[in-house]
Tab-separated table of C-alpha atoms in Angstrom:
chain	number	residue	atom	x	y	z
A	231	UNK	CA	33.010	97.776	310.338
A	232	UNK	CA	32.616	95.476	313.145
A	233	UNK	CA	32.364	91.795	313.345
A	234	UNK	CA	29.067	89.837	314.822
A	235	UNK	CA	28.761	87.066	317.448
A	236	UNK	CA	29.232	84.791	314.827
A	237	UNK	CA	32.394	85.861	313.349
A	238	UNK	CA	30.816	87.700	310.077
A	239	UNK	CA	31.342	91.701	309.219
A	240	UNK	CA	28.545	94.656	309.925
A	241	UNK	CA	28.784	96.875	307.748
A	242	UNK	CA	26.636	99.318	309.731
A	243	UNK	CA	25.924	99.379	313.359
A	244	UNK	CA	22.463	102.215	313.620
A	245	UNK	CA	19.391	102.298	311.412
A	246	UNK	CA	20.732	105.578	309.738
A	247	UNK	CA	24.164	103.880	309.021
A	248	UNK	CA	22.271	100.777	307.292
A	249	UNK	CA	19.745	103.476	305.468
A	250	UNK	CA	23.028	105.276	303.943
A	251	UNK	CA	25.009	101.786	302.826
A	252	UNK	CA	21.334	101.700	301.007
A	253	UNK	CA	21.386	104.633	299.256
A	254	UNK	CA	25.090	104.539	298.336
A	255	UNK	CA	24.290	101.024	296.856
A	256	UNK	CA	21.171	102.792	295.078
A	257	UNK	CA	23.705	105.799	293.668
A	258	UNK	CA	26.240	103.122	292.356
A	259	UNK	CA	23.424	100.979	290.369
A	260	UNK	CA	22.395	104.285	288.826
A	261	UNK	CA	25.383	104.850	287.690
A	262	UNK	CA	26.406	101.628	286.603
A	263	UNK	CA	23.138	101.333	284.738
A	264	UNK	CA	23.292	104.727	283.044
A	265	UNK	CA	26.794	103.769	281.583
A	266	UNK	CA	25.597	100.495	279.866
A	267	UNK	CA	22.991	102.902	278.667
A	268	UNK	CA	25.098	105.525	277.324
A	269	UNK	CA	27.303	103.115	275.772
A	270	UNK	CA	24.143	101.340	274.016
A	271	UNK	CA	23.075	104.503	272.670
A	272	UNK	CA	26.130	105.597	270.912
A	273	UNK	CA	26.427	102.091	269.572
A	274	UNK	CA	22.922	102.203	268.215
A	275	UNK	CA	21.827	99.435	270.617
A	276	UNK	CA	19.212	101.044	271.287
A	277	UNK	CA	16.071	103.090	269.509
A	278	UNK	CA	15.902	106.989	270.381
A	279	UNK	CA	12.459	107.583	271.825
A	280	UNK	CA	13.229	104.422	274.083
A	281	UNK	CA	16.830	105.794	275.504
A	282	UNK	CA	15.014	109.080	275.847
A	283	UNK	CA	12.557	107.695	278.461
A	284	UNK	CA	15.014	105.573	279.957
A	285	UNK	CA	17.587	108.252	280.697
A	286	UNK	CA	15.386	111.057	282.048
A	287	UNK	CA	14.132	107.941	284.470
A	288	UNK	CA	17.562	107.776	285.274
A	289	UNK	CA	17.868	111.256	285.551
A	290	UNK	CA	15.233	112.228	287.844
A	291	UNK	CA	16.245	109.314	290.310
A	292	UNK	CA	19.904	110.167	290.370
A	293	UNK	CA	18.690	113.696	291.245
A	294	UNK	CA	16.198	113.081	293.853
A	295	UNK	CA	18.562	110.419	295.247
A	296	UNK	CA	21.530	112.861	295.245
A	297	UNK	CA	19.759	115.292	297.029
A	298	UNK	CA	19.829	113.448	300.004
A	299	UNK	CA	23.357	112.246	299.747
A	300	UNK	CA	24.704	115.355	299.183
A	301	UNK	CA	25.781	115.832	303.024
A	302	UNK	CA	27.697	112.447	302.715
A	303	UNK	CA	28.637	112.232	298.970
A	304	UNK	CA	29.442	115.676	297.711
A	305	UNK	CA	31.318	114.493	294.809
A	306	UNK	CA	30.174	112.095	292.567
A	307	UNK	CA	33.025	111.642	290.884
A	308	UNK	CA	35.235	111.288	294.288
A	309	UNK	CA	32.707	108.706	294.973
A	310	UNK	CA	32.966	106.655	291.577
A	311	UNK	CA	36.912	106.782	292.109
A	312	UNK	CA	36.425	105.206	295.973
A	313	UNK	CA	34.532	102.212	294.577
A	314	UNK	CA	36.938	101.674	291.484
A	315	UNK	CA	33.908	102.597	289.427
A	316	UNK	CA	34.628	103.509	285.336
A	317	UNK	CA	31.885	105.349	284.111
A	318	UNK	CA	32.730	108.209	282.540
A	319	UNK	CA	29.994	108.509	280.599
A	320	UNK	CA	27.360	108.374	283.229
A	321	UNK	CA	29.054	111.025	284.781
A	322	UNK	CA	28.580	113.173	282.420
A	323	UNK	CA	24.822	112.533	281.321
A	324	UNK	CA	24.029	112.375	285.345
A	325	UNK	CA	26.291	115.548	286.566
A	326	UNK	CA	27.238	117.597	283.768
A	327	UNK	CA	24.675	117.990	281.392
A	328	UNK	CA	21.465	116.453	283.381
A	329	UNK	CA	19.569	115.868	280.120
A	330	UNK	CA	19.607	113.151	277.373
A	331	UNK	CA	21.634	113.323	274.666
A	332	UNK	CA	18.960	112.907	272.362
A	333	UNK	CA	18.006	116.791	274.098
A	334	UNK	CA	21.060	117.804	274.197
A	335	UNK	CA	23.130	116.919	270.547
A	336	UNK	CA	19.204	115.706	268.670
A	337	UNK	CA	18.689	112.259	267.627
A	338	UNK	CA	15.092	111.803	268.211
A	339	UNK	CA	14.111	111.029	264.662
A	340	UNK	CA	13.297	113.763	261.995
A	341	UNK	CA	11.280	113.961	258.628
A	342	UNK	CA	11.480	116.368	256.390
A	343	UNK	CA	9.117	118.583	254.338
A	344	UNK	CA	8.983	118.148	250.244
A	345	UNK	CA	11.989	120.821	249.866
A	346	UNK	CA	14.057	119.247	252.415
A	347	UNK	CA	13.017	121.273	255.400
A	348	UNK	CA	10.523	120.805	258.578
A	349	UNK	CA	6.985	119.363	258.382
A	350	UNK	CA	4.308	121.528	258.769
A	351	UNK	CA	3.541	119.582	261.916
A	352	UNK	CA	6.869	119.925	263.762
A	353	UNK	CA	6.430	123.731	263.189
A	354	UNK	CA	3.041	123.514	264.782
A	355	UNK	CA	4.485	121.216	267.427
A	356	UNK	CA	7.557	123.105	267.956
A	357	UNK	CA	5.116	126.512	267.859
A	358	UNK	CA	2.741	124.657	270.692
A	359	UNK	CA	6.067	123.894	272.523
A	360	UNK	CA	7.098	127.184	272.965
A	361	UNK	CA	3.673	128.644	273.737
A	362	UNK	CA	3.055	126.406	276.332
A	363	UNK	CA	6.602	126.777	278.128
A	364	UNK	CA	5.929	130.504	277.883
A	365	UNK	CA	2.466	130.177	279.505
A	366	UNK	CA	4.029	128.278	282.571
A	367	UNK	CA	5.932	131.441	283.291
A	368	UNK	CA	3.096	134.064	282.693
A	369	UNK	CA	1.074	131.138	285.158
A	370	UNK	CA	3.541	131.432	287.775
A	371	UNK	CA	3.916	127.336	287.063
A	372	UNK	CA	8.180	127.984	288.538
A	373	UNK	CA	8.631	124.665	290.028
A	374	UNK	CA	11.444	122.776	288.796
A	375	UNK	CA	9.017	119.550	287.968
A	376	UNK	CA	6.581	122.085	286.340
A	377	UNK	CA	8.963	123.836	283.594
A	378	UNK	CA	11.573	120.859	283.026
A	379	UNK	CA	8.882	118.602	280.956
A	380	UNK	CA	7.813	121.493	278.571
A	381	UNK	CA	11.216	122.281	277.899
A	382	UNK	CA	12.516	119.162	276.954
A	383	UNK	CA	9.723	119.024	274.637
A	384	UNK	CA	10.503	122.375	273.398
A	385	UNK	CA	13.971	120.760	273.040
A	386	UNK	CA	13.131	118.077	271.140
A	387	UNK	CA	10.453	119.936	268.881
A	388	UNK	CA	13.834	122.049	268.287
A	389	UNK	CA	16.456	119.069	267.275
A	390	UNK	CA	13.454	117.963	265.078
A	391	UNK	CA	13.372	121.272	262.718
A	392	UNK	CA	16.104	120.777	260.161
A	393	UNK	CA	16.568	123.955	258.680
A	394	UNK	CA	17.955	125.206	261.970
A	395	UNK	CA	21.435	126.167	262.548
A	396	UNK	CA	23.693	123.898	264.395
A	397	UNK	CA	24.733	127.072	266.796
A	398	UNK	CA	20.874	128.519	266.875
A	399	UNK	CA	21.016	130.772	269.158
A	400	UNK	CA	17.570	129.503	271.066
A	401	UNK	CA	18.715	125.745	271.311
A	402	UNK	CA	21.382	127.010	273.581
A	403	UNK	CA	19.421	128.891	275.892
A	404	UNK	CA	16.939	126.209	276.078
A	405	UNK	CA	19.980	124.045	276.466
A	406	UNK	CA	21.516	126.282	279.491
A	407	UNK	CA	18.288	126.142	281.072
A	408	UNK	CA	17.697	122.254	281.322
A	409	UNK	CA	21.358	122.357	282.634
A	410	UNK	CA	20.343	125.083	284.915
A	411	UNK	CA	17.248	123.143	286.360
A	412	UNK	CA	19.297	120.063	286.451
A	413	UNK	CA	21.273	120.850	289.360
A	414	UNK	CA	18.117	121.642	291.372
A	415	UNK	CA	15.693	119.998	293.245
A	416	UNK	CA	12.244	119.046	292.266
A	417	UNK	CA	10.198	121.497	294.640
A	418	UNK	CA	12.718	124.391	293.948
A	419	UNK	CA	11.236	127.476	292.427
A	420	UNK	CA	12.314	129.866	290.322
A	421	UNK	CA	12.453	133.322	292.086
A	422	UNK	CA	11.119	136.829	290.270
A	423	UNK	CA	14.506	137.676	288.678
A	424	UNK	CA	15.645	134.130	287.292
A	425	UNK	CA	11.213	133.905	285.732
A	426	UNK	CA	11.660	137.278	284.368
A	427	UNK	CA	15.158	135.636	282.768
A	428	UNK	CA	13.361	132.494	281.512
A	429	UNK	CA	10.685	134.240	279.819
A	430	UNK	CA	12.718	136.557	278.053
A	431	UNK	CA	14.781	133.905	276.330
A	432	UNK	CA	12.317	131.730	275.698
A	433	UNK	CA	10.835	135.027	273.446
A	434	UNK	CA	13.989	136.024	272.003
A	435	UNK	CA	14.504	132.139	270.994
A	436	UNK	CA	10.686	132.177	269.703
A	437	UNK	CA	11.009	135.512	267.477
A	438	UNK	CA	14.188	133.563	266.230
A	439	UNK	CA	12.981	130.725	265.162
A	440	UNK	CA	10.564	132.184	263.717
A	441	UNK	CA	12.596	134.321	261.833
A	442	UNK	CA	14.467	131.796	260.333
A	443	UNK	CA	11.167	130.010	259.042
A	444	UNK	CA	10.720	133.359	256.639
């Protein structure tokens, strides 16, 4: 930092030094902002459906944001602890886990069948869910942006079914795979080995579930 002809600090002295005090002002408002959100969730400030959209907002801004920071900021957490910055749990939605919580732990709402257990229509939206994640692979639809929406719907279609284990197999590998894409950039595709990967656990999670609707 340098001072002007009139006494007062410059924080940056080239266009490309004022363009990254932006974008390190844009990664600390994320943050901040995903931590009041977090905290209003767990609280029950807030309604599921509407933290859902709010957080995978979050999400895919931290992430494109990050991408290009990554030369200058390669620790997040490094970074929070430079600008005195508490936010724990924004750290962990943004770096670790990369989805919502109401993806990752459930929480979007549920309603049950007469004997307690799923709807007919969140097994026919939780069958459409996996059918259609399995026909972006067959479609060669490998982008990032292309296979995280279906599978956060599969996701949710999955929290929603009741009868379901707590350690169901298929949830987790739907799970590991949201965390996977997470850490990867919009445009990135899957290669041959990692598709051929993805579409056989999405069928061993599919003959699952469906075994455990017999």
């Amino acid at each position: 930092m340098t001072l002007d002809a009139r006494g007062r600090i410059k924080l940056y002295e080239t266009k490309q030094e004022r363009e990254e005090l932006e974008q390190h002002a844009d990664l600390f408002s994320i943050l901040k902002v995903t931590e009041k959100l977090e905290r209003a969730w767990t609280r029950g400030l807030i309604g599921a459906k509407e933290y859902e959209e709010q957080c995978l907002t979050l999400i895919a801004q931290f992430k494109t944001l990050w991408s290009t920071l990554k030369a200058t900021v390669p620790d997040v957490e490094k970074f929070m602890q430079q600008h005195s910055m508490q936010c724990p749990m924004a750290l962990q939605r943004l770096v670790v886990v990369g989805v919502p919580a109401t993806v990752q732990h459930g929480g979007a709402g549920t309603s049950s069948g007469p004997a307690g257990g799923s709807s007919t229509a969140q097994v026919s939206d939780t069958t459409a869910a996996f059918i259609t994640c399995l026909d972006s692979v067959r479609l060669s639809m490998l982008a990032v942006d292309q296979l995280q929406p279906s599978l956060n719907d599969l996701m949710s279609a999955l929290n929603k079914m009741t009868e379901l284990p707590a350690d169901f197999e298929g949830r987790k590998r739907v799970l590991g795979w949201l965390r996977k894409l997470a850490d990867l950039r919009a445009d990135y595709e899957l290669d041959g080995i990692e598709a051929r990967q993805l579409e056989h656990d999405l069928n061993s999670s599919y003959t699952e579930w469906q075994q455990t609707l017999k």
